[in-house]
């Protein structure tokens, strides 16, 4: 598979993983983005062995441990939009992660999670 074909595969995967909320950047816009789209979304997210939901939960665990609320928002919203997690499951993720990632890191995700859940419910209404 050529780099351009892998990029196209990665771009489709990125848009599917993020429920079209995060558009793939145009190929050639930056070396970093090209590499990320080709590798992370064209090779890693598309592998067999784990579902997208399983991969997302692993990613969310890492993000939570870092206390990265902005990235958590994207993952949580995408999980809801794709039907991988519901509001109850997102709240359970917070509870499960707190003793492992640390309450200070997780506390900043609680409000973000509730905002994402409210936004999702509003879109569905």
XYZ file of C-alpha atoms in Angstrom:
125
model
C 0.000 0.000 0.000
C 1.377 3.423 -0.918
C 1.712 6.266 1.579
C -1.207 8.059 -0.107
C -3.416 4.964 0.120
C -2.468 4.483 3.781
C -3.217 8.178 4.386
C -6.652 7.798 2.775
C -7.322 4.718 4.925
C -6.155 6.605 8.006
C -8.293 9.635 7.179
C -11.393 7.443 6.869
C -10.539 5.731 10.147
C -9.930 9.043 11.957
C -13.276 10.416 10.828
C -15.043 7.177 11.837
C -13.305 7.005 15.243
C -14.216 10.617 16.008
C -17.741 10.415 14.516
C -16.830 13.074 11.933
C -16.246 15.621 14.720
C -12.525 15.771 13.936
C -11.825 16.124 10.219
C -8.681 14.638 8.769
C -6.254 17.371 7.753
C -5.426 17.584 4.057
C -2.621 15.242 3.102
C 0.636 17.175 2.878
C -0.431 19.873 5.346
C 2.364 18.834 7.726
C 4.789 15.959 8.028
C 3.654 15.292 11.602
C -0.045 15.116 10.698
C 0.653 12.911 7.683
C 2.622 10.493 9.843
C -0.019 10.496 12.578
C -2.905 9.886 10.183
C -1.040 7.127 8.317
C 0.327 5.380 11.399
C -2.095 5.952 14.273
C -5.317 5.840 12.272
C -4.233 3.947 9.159
C -2.331 1.193 10.955
C -3.053 1.095 14.708
C -6.797 1.862 14.975
C -7.550 -0.449 12.029
C -5.806 -3.546 13.398
C -7.698 -6.717 14.259
C -7.782 -7.974 17.829
C -9.494 -5.078 19.606
C -12.705 -3.285 18.790
C -12.776 0.471 18.355
C -14.562 0.610 21.730
C -11.772 -1.376 23.405
C -9.118 0.817 21.825
C -10.999 3.939 22.898
C -11.205 2.731 26.503
C -7.444 2.149 26.540
C -6.804 5.592 25.071
C -9.204 7.169 27.553
C -7.314 5.514 30.416
C -4.050 7.074 29.269
C -5.697 10.452 28.707
C -7.296 10.328 32.147
C -3.975 9.519 33.777
C -2.527 12.627 32.200
C -5.536 14.725 33.224
C -5.935 15.920 29.623
C -9.500 17.233 29.806
C -9.485 18.685 26.277
C -8.605 15.326 24.721
C -10.953 13.485 27.121
C -13.781 15.679 25.797
C -13.123 14.544 22.225
C -12.918 10.860 23.179
C -16.000 10.971 25.409
C -18.094 12.812 22.824
C -16.990 10.413 20.091
C -17.748 7.366 22.245
C -21.274 8.682 22.849
C -21.820 9.650 19.199
C -20.625 6.243 17.966
C -22.730 4.373 20.536
C -19.637 2.760 22.082
C -20.426 4.106 25.555
C -23.506 5.619 27.127
C -23.729 8.263 29.858
C -23.721 5.667 32.625
C -20.613 3.960 31.222
C -18.764 7.286 30.901
C -19.503 8.067 34.535
C -18.335 4.579 35.509
C -15.074 5.191 33.628
C -14.440 8.199 35.871
C -15.120 6.157 39.011
C -12.957 3.255 37.852
C -10.064 5.467 36.803
C -9.920 7.682 39.892
C -8.098 5.281 42.244
C -5.620 4.311 39.526
C -4.934 7.619 37.817
C -5.357 9.711 40.957
C -8.208 11.860 42.132
C -6.499 15.154 41.191
C -6.061 14.039 37.566
C -9.594 12.693 37.316
C -11.398 15.496 39.130
C -10.906 17.803 36.149
C -12.630 15.263 33.901
C -15.842 15.067 35.913
C -17.225 18.419 34.779
C -16.100 17.814 31.200
C -17.847 14.439 31.206
C -21.089 15.962 32.462
C -20.893 18.701 29.825
C -20.340 16.132 27.071
C -23.264 14.036 28.310
C -25.537 17.109 28.403
C -24.451 18.200 24.914
C -25.066 14.705 23.560
C -28.523 14.527 25.156
C -29.397 17.932 23.704
C -28.375 16.790 20.193
C -30.509 13.666 20.518
C -33.568 15.607 21.742
